[in-house]
């Protein structure tokens, strides 16, 4: 990598950030595009977050930052402007610096829709079941709403959090008690795991796949490990299984374009680079 006096800088900030695949992904695209640019990880404690962002935003050579846990809500709060997606989701994963102003966006919803694209969901006639009601679920529900999904079923262990998402952004969503999720699964054309269940070292999300619709789409937001119990169960029951890595790539593409003013190249593909990196973790 060559750094010059004109190198454009962007990065990802979180606490911690060492696990992030974004630097690998972005530097792969920077090299493939031949850009004079760099993308770095910035671990920053919550107490320093706002000073750090405001300081970086003062330099014209810094294009912006991706933001990961636990700073996504704080990122939205400190921004001068925010997109409808960031406002609806209540969190930002992308900050861009424009002439001294900080703009907040959230590309997680776009990433989710990009991951599902190859399966060609018929959103206008689809019943989607979203399991979970944390930050990830909120982004996925927002994506389903913007894609015109006909019916959204929302189920979470703690029902009040699902009620809160419905109240705030999806008043037409049907709330399903957690113990009734298998019955909802039988109705669904699209099943989404937005819980943290299935993460390496944790417990699996338990579902009765025997009732699920064959040919339905199953998506897991968890990608460590890549083949979760959820995706294995879905595949064995004849559903189309889509892993969370494609959403990670899909949310990074609009960030790359916002930082560097050009689309992330499709060749050489970035997925094998990430699979290689995950090989040591999954
Ligand atoms: P994120 O912002 O990444 O979505 P989060 O806000 O911690 O993370 O949400 C984690 C989700 O996984 C929640 O929906 C959580 O359910 P609760 O709201 O009831 O806590 C869900 N989850 C985590 N552990 C779970 C478990 N053992 N059983 C069922 N759901 C679980």
CSV table of C-alpha atoms and ligand atoms in Angstrom, one decimal:
chain,number,residue,atom,x,y,z
A,1,UNK,CA,0.0,0.0,0.0
A,2,UNK,CA,1.3,3.4,-0.9
A,3,UNK,CA,0.4,6.5,1.2
A,4,UNK,CA,0.8,9.9,-0.4
A,5,UNK,CA,0.0,13.5,0.6
A,6,UNK,CA,-3.4,13.1,-1.1
A,7,UNK,CA,-4.5,9.7,0.5
A,8,UNK,CA,-8.1,9.7,1.5
A,9,UNK,CA,-8.8,8.1,4.8
A,10,UNK,CA,-11.8,6.3,6.3
A,11,UNK,CA,-12.2,3.7,9.0
A,12,UNK,CA,-14.3,1.8,11.4
A,13,UNK,CA,-14.7,2.7,15.0
A,14,UNK,CA,-16.1,0.4,17.8
A,15,UNK,CA,-15.2,-0.9,21.2
A,16,UNK,CA,-13.8,-3.4,20.5
A,17,UNK,CA,-13.0,-3.3,16.8
A,18,UNK,CA,-10.3,-6.0,16.4
A,19,UNK,CA,-12.9,-8.6,15.2
A,20,UNK,CA,-14.2,-6.3,12.4
A,21,UNK,CA,-13.9,-7.6,8.9
A,22,UNK,CA,-14.5,-4.1,7.4
A,23,UNK,CA,-10.8,-3.1,7.2
A,24,UNK,CA,-10.0,-6.3,5.2
A,25,UNK,CA,-13.1,-5.8,2.9
A,26,UNK,CA,-12.4,-2.1,2.3
A,27,UNK,CA,-8.7,-2.5,1.7
A,28,UNK,CA,-9.5,-5.3,-0.8
A,29,UNK,CA,-11.7,-2.9,-2.7
A,30,UNK,CA,-9.3,0.0,-2.4
A,31,UNK,CA,-6.5,-2.2,-3.9
A,32,UNK,CA,-8.8,-3.6,-6.6
A,33,UNK,CA,-9.8,0.0,-7.6
A,34,UNK,CA,-6.3,1.4,-7.5
A,35,UNK,CA,-7.4,4.2,-5.3
A,36,UNK,CA,-5.1,6.5,-3.3
A,37,UNK,CA,-7.0,5.7,-0.1
A,38,UNK,CA,-6.7,3.8,3.2
A,39,UNK,CA,-9.2,2.4,5.7
A,40,UNK,CA,-8.2,1.7,9.3
A,41,UNK,CA,-9.6,0.3,12.5
A,42,UNK,CA,-10.1,2.8,15.4
A,43,UNK,CA,-10.9,1.3,18.8
A,44,UNK,CA,-12.5,4.1,20.8
A,45,UNK,CA,-14.1,4.0,24.3
A,46,UNK,CA,-17.7,5.3,24.6
A,47,UNK,CA,-16.5,8.3,26.7
A,48,UNK,CA,-14.2,9.4,23.9
A,49,UNK,CA,-16.4,8.7,21.0
A,50,UNK,CA,-17.9,12.1,20.3
A,51,UNK,CA,-14.6,14.0,20.7
A,52,UNK,CA,-12.9,11.5,18.4
A,53,UNK,CA,-15.4,11.7,15.6
A,54,UNK,CA,-15.7,15.5,15.8
A,55,UNK,CA,-11.9,15.8,15.7
A,56,UNK,CA,-11.5,13.6,12.7
A,57,UNK,CA,-14.4,15.4,10.9
A,58,UNK,CA,-12.3,18.6,11.0
A,59,UNK,CA,-9.7,17.2,8.5
A,60,UNK,CA,-10.7,17.3,4.8
A,61,UNK,CA,-8.6,14.2,4.1
A,62,UNK,CA,-10.9,12.1,6.2
A,63,UNK,CA,-14.1,11.0,4.3
A,64,UNK,CA,-15.9,9.4,7.2
A,65,UNK,CA,-16.3,6.4,9.5
A,66,UNK,CA,-18.2,3.2,9.8
A,67,UNK,CA,-19.5,2.7,13.2
A,68,UNK,CA,-20.0,-0.6,15.1
A,69,UNK,CA,-21.1,-1.6,18.6
A,70,UNK,CA,-21.5,0.1,21.0
A,71,UNK,CA,-21.4,3.4,19.2
A,72,UNK,CA,-24.3,3.2,16.7
A,73,UNK,CA,-26.8,5.1,18.7
A,74,UNK,CA,-24.3,7.7,19.8
A,75,UNK,CA,-23.2,8.2,16.1
A,76,UNK,CA,-26.8,9.1,15.2
A,77,UNK,CA,-27.1,11.4,18.2
A,78,UNK,CA,-24.0,13.5,17.3
A,79,UNK,CA,-24.7,13.9,13.6
A,80,UNK,CA,-25.8,17.2,12.1
A,81,UNK,CA,-28.0,15.4,9.5
A,82,UNK,CA,-29.4,11.9,9.3
A,83,UNK,CA,-31.1,9.9,6.5
A,84,UNK,CA,-34.7,8.5,7.0
A,85,UNK,CA,-33.1,5.0,7.3
A,86,UNK,CA,-30.9,6.0,10.2
A,87,UNK,CA,-33.7,7.8,12.0
A,88,UNK,CA,-36.1,4.9,11.6
A,89,UNK,CA,-33.6,2.4,12.8
A,90,UNK,CA,-32.5,4.7,15.6
A,91,UNK,CA,-28.8,4.0,14.9
A,92,UNK,CA,-26.1,4.9,12.4
A,93,UNK,CA,-23.4,2.6,10.9
A,94,UNK,CA,-22.0,5.2,8.6
A,95,UNK,CA,-20.9,8.8,9.2
A,96,UNK,CA,-19.7,10.9,6.4
A,97,UNK,CA,-17.9,14.2,6.8
A,98,UNK,CA,-19.0,16.9,4.4
A,99,UNK,CA,-17.5,20.4,4.7
A,100,UNK,CA,-17.4,20.2,8.5
A,101,UNK,CA,-20.9,18.6,8.8
A,102,UNK,CA,-21.4,15.1,10.1
A,103,UNK,CA,-24.0,13.1,8.2
A,104,UNK,CA,-25.4,9.8,9.6
A,105,UNK,CA,-26.8,6.9,7.5
A,106,UNK,CA,-27.6,3.3,8.1
A,107,UNK,CA,-26.8,0.8,5.4
A,108,UNK,CA,-27.7,-2.3,7.3
A,109,UNK,CA,-31.1,-2.5,5.7
A,110,UNK,CA,-29.6,-2.1,2.2
A,111,UNK,CA,-27.1,-4.8,3.0
A,112,UNK,CA,-29.9,-7.2,4.0
A,113,UNK,CA,-31.9,-6.6,0.9
A,114,UNK,CA,-28.7,-7.0,-1.3
A,115,UNK,CA,-28.1,-10.4,0.4
A,116,UNK,CA,-31.6,-11.5,-0.4
A,117,UNK,CA,-31.6,-10.3,-4.0
A,118,UNK,CA,-30.3,-13.6,-5.6
A,119,UNK,CA,-33.3,-15.5,-4.0
A,120,UNK,CA,-35.7,-13.0,-5.7
A,121,UNK,CA,-38.2,-12.6,-2.9
A,122,UNK,CA,-41.7,-11.6,-4.0
A,123,UNK,CA,-42.0,-9.0,-1.2
A,124,UNK,CA,-45.4,-7.8,-2.3
A,125,UNK,CA,-47.0,-11.2,-1.5
A,126,UNK,CA,-44.6,-12.3,1.2
A,127,UNK,CA,-45.1,-13.2,4.9
A,128,UNK,CA,-41.9,-12.5,6.7
A,129,UNK,CA,-41.1,-13.8,10.2
A,130,UNK,CA,-38.5,-11.8,12.1
A,131,UNK,CA,-37.1,-13.4,15.2
A,132,UNK,CA,-35.5,-11.0,17.6
A,133,UNK,CA,-36.1,-7.3,18.6
A,134,UNK,CA,-32.7,-5.8,19.1
A,135,UNK,CA,-30.8,-3.3,16.9
A,136,UNK,CA,-30.4,-5.9,14.1
A,137,UNK,CA,-34.1,-6.8,14.0
A,138,UNK,CA,-35.0,-3.1,13.8
A,139,UNK,CA,-32.8,-2.7,10.7
A,140,UNK,CA,-34.3,-5.8,9.1
A,141,UNK,CA,-37.9,-4.7,9.8
A,142,UNK,CA,-37.1,-1.3,8.3
A,143,UNK,CA,-35.7,-3.1,5.2
A,144,UNK,CA,-38.8,-5.2,4.9
A,145,UNK,CA,-41.1,-2.2,5.2
A,146,UNK,CA,-39.2,-0.3,2.5
A,147,UNK,CA,-39.3,-3.3,0.2
A,148,UNK,CA,-43.1,-3.4,0.5
A,149,UNK,CA,-43.3,-6.7,2.3
A,150,UNK,CA,-47.0,-7.7,2.6
A,151,UNK,CA,-47.0,-9.1,6.2
A,152,UNK,CA,-44.4,-8.9,8.9
A,153,UNK,CA,-44.6,-11.2,11.9
A,154,UNK,CA,-42.3,-10.2,14.8
A,155,UNK,CA,-41.4,-12.6,17.6
A,156,UNK,CA,-39.0,-12.0,20.5
A,157,UNK,CA,-38.3,-13.7,23.8
A,158,UNK,CA,-39.1,-10.4,25.5
A,159,UNK,CA,-42.4,-9.4,24.0
A,160,UNK,CA,-42.2,-5.7,25.1
A,161,UNK,CA,-39.2,-5.1,22.8
A,162,UNK,CA,-41.1,-6.5,19.8
A,163,UNK,CA,-44.1,-4.2,20.8
A,164,UNK,CA,-41.7,-1.3,20.9
A,165,UNK,CA,-40.5,-1.9,17.3
A,166,UNK,CA,-44.1,-2.2,16.1
A,167,UNK,CA,-45.1,1.0,17.9
A,168,UNK,CA,-42.2,3.0,16.6
A,169,UNK,CA,-41.8,1.8,13.0
A,170,UNK,CA,-44.1,-1.0,12.0
A,171,UNK,CA,-47.6,-0.6,13.4
A,172,UNK,CA,-49.0,-3.2,11.0
A,173,UNK,CA,-46.6,-5.9,12.2
A,174,UNK,CA,-48.2,-8.9,13.9
A,175,UNK,CA,-46.5,-9.7,17.3
A,176,UNK,CA,-46.2,-13.4,17.9
A,177,UNK,CA,-45.5,-14.8,21.4
A,178,UNK,CA,-42.1,-16.4,21.5
A,179,UNK,CA,-43.5,-19.8,22.4
A,180,UNK,CA,-45.8,-19.7,19.3
A,181,UNK,CA,-42.9,-19.0,16.8
A,182,UNK,CA,-43.2,-22.5,15.2
A,183,UNK,CA,-46.8,-21.8,14.1
A,184,UNK,CA,-45.6,-18.5,12.6
A,185,UNK,CA,-42.7,-20.3,10.9
A,186,UNK,CA,-45.3,-22.5,9.1
A,187,UNK,CA,-46.8,-19.4,7.5
A,188,UNK,CA,-43.6,-17.7,6.5
A,189,UNK,CA,-42.1,-17.2,3.0
A,190,UNK,CA,-39.1,-15.5,4.6
A,191,UNK,CA,-37.7,-16.4,8.0
A,192,UNK,CA,-35.0,-14.1,9.5
A,193,UNK,CA,-32.9,-14.8,12.6
A,194,UNK,CA,-32.1,-11.4,14.0
A,195,UNK,CA,-31.4,-12.8,17.5
A,196,UNK,CA,-27.9,-13.4,18.7
A,197,UNK,CA,-28.7,-17.1,19.1
A,198,UNK,CA,-26.3,-19.3,17.0
A,199,UNK,CA,-23.3,-17.2,17.7
A,200,UNK,CA,-20.1,-19.3,18.2
A,201,UNK,CA,-20.0,-20.6,21.8
A,202,UNK,CA,-23.6,-19.7,22.5
A,203,UNK,CA,-26.9,-21.6,22.3
A,204,UNK,CA,-28.8,-22.3,19.1
A,205,UNK,CA,-32.2,-20.8,18.1
A,206,UNK,CA,-34.6,-23.7,18.4
A,207,UNK,CA,-37.3,-24.1,15.7
A,208,UNK,CA,-39.5,-26.9,14.4
A,209,UNK,CA,-38.4,-26.8,10.8
A,210,UNK,CA,-40.7,-29.7,9.9
A,211,UNK,CA,-43.6,-27.3,9.5
A,212,UNK,CA,-41.7,-24.7,7.4
A,213,UNK,CA,-42.6,-24.0,3.8
A,214,UNK,CA,-40.3,-25.7,1.3
A,215,UNK,CA,-38.7,-23.1,-1.0
A,216,UNK,CA,-39.1,-20.3,1.6
A,217,UNK,CA,-36.0,-18.2,2.3
A,218,UNK,CA,-34.1,-18.4,5.6
A,219,UNK,CA,-31.7,-15.7,6.4
A,220,UNK,CA,-29.3,-15.6,9.4
A,221,UNK,CA,-27.8,-12.3,10.6
A,222,UNK,CA,-25.2,-14.3,12.5
A,223,UNK,CA,-22.1,-15.2,10.5
A,224,UNK,CA,-19.7,-16.6,13.0
A,225,UNK,CA,-20.0,-19.4,12.5
A,226,UNK,CA,-21.1,-19.1,8.9
A,227,UNK,CA,-23.3,-22.3,8.9
A,228,UNK,CA,-25.4,-21.8,12.0
A,229,UNK,CA,-27.8,-24.5,13.4
A,230,UNK,CA,-30.6,-22.2,12.0
A,231,UNK,CA,-29.2,-22.3,8.5
A,232,UNK,CA,-28.5,-26.1,8.6
A,233,UNK,CA,-32.1,-26.7,9.9
A,234,UNK,CA,-33.5,-24.5,7.1
A,235,UNK,CA,-31.5,-26.2,4.4
A,236,UNK,CA,-32.4,-29.7,5.6
A,237,UNK,CA,-36.1,-28.8,5.5
A,238,UNK,CA,-35.8,-27.6,1.9
A,239,UNK,CA,-35.6,-23.8,2.4
A,240,UNK,CA,-33.1,-21.5,0.6
A,241,UNK,CA,-30.5,-20.6,3.2
A,242,UNK,CA,-28.7,-17.2,3.1
A,243,UNK,CA,-25.9,-16.4,5.5
A,244,UNK,CA,-25.0,-13.1,7.1
A,245,UNK,CA,-21.8,-12.6,5.3
A,246,UNK,CA,-23.6,-11.3,2.2
A,247,UNK,CA,-25.4,-8.7,4.4
A,248,UNK,CA,-22.0,-7.6,5.8
A,249,UNK,CA,-20.7,-7.2,2.2
A,250,UNK,CA,-24.0,-5.5,1.1
A,251,UNK,CA,-23.9,-2.9,3.9
A,252,UNK,CA,-20.2,-2.1,3.2
A,253,UNK,CA,-20.7,-1.3,-0.5
A,254,UNK,CA,-22.7,1.9,0.0
A,255,UNK,CA,-20.2,3.0,2.6
A,256,UNK,CA,-17.3,2.5,0.2
A,257,UNK,CA,-19.2,4.6,-2.4
A,258,UNK,CA,-19.9,7.3,0.1
A,259,UNK,CA,-16.2,7.5,1.3
A,260,UNK,CA,-14.4,7.2,-2.1
A,261,UNK,CA,-16.9,8.3,-4.7
A,262,UNK,CA,-16.9,5.1,-6.8
A,263,UNK,CA,-18.6,1.7,-6.5
A,264,UNK,CA,-16.8,-1.1,-4.9
A,265,UNK,CA,-15.6,-3.5,-7.6
A,266,UNK,CA,-17.1,-6.9,-8.0
A,267,UNK,CA,-13.9,-8.4,-9.3
A,268,UNK,CA,-11.9,-10.0,-7.7
A,269,UNK,CA,-14.8,-11.0,-5.4
A,270,UNK,CA,-14.4,-10.1,-1.7
A,271,UNK,CA,-16.4,-13.0,-0.3
A,272,UNK,CA,-13.5,-15.5,-0.6
A,273,UNK,CA,-11.2,-13.1,1.3
A,274,UNK,CA,-13.7,-12.9,4.2
A,275,UNK,CA,-14.3,-16.7,4.2
A,276,UNK,CA,-10.5,-17.1,4.5
A,277,UNK,CA,-10.4,-14.7,7.4
A,278,UNK,CA,-13.4,-16.5,9.0
A,279,UNK,CA,-11.7,-19.8,8.6
A,280,UNK,CA,-9.7,-19.2,11.7
A,281,UNK,CA,-12.8,-18.1,13.7
A,282,UNK,CA,-15.8,-20.3,12.7
B,1,LIG,P1,-28.5,-6.6,18.5
B,1,LIG,O1,-28.5,-5.1,18.7
B,1,LIG,O2,-27.2,-7.1,17.8
B,1,LIG,O3,-29.7,-7.1,17.8
B,1,LIG,P2,-29.4,-7.1,21.2
B,1,LIG,O4,-30.1,-5.8,21.2
B,1,LIG,O5,-28.6,-7.6,22.3
B,1,LIG,O6,-28.4,-7.2,19.9
B,1,LIG,O7,-30.5,-8.2,20.8
B,1,LIG,C1,-30.2,-9.6,20.9
B,1,LIG,C2,-31.5,-10.3,20.4
B,1,LIG,O8,-31.3,-11.7,20.7
B,1,LIG,C3,-32.7,-9.9,21.3
B,1,LIG,O9,-33.8,-10.1,20.4
B,1,LIG,C4,-32.7,-11.0,22.4
B,1,LIG,O10,-33.9,-11.3,23.0
B,1,LIG,P3,-34.4,-10.4,24.3
B,1,LIG,O11,-34.9,-9.1,23.7
B,1,LIG,O12,-35.5,-11.2,24.9
B,1,LIG,O13,-33.2,-10.3,25.1
B,1,LIG,C5,-32.3,-12.2,21.6
B,1,LIG,N1,-31.7,-13.3,22.4
B,1,LIG,C6,-30.5,-13.3,23.0
B,1,LIG,N2,-30.4,-14.4,23.7
B,1,LIG,C7,-31.5,-15.1,23.6
B,1,LIG,C8,-32.0,-16.4,24.1
B,1,LIG,N3,-31.3,-17.2,24.9
B,1,LIG,N4,-33.3,-16.8,23.7
B,1,LIG,C9,-34.1,-16.0,23.0
B,1,LIG,N5,-33.6,-14.8,22.4
B,1,LIG,C10,-32.4,-14.4,22.8
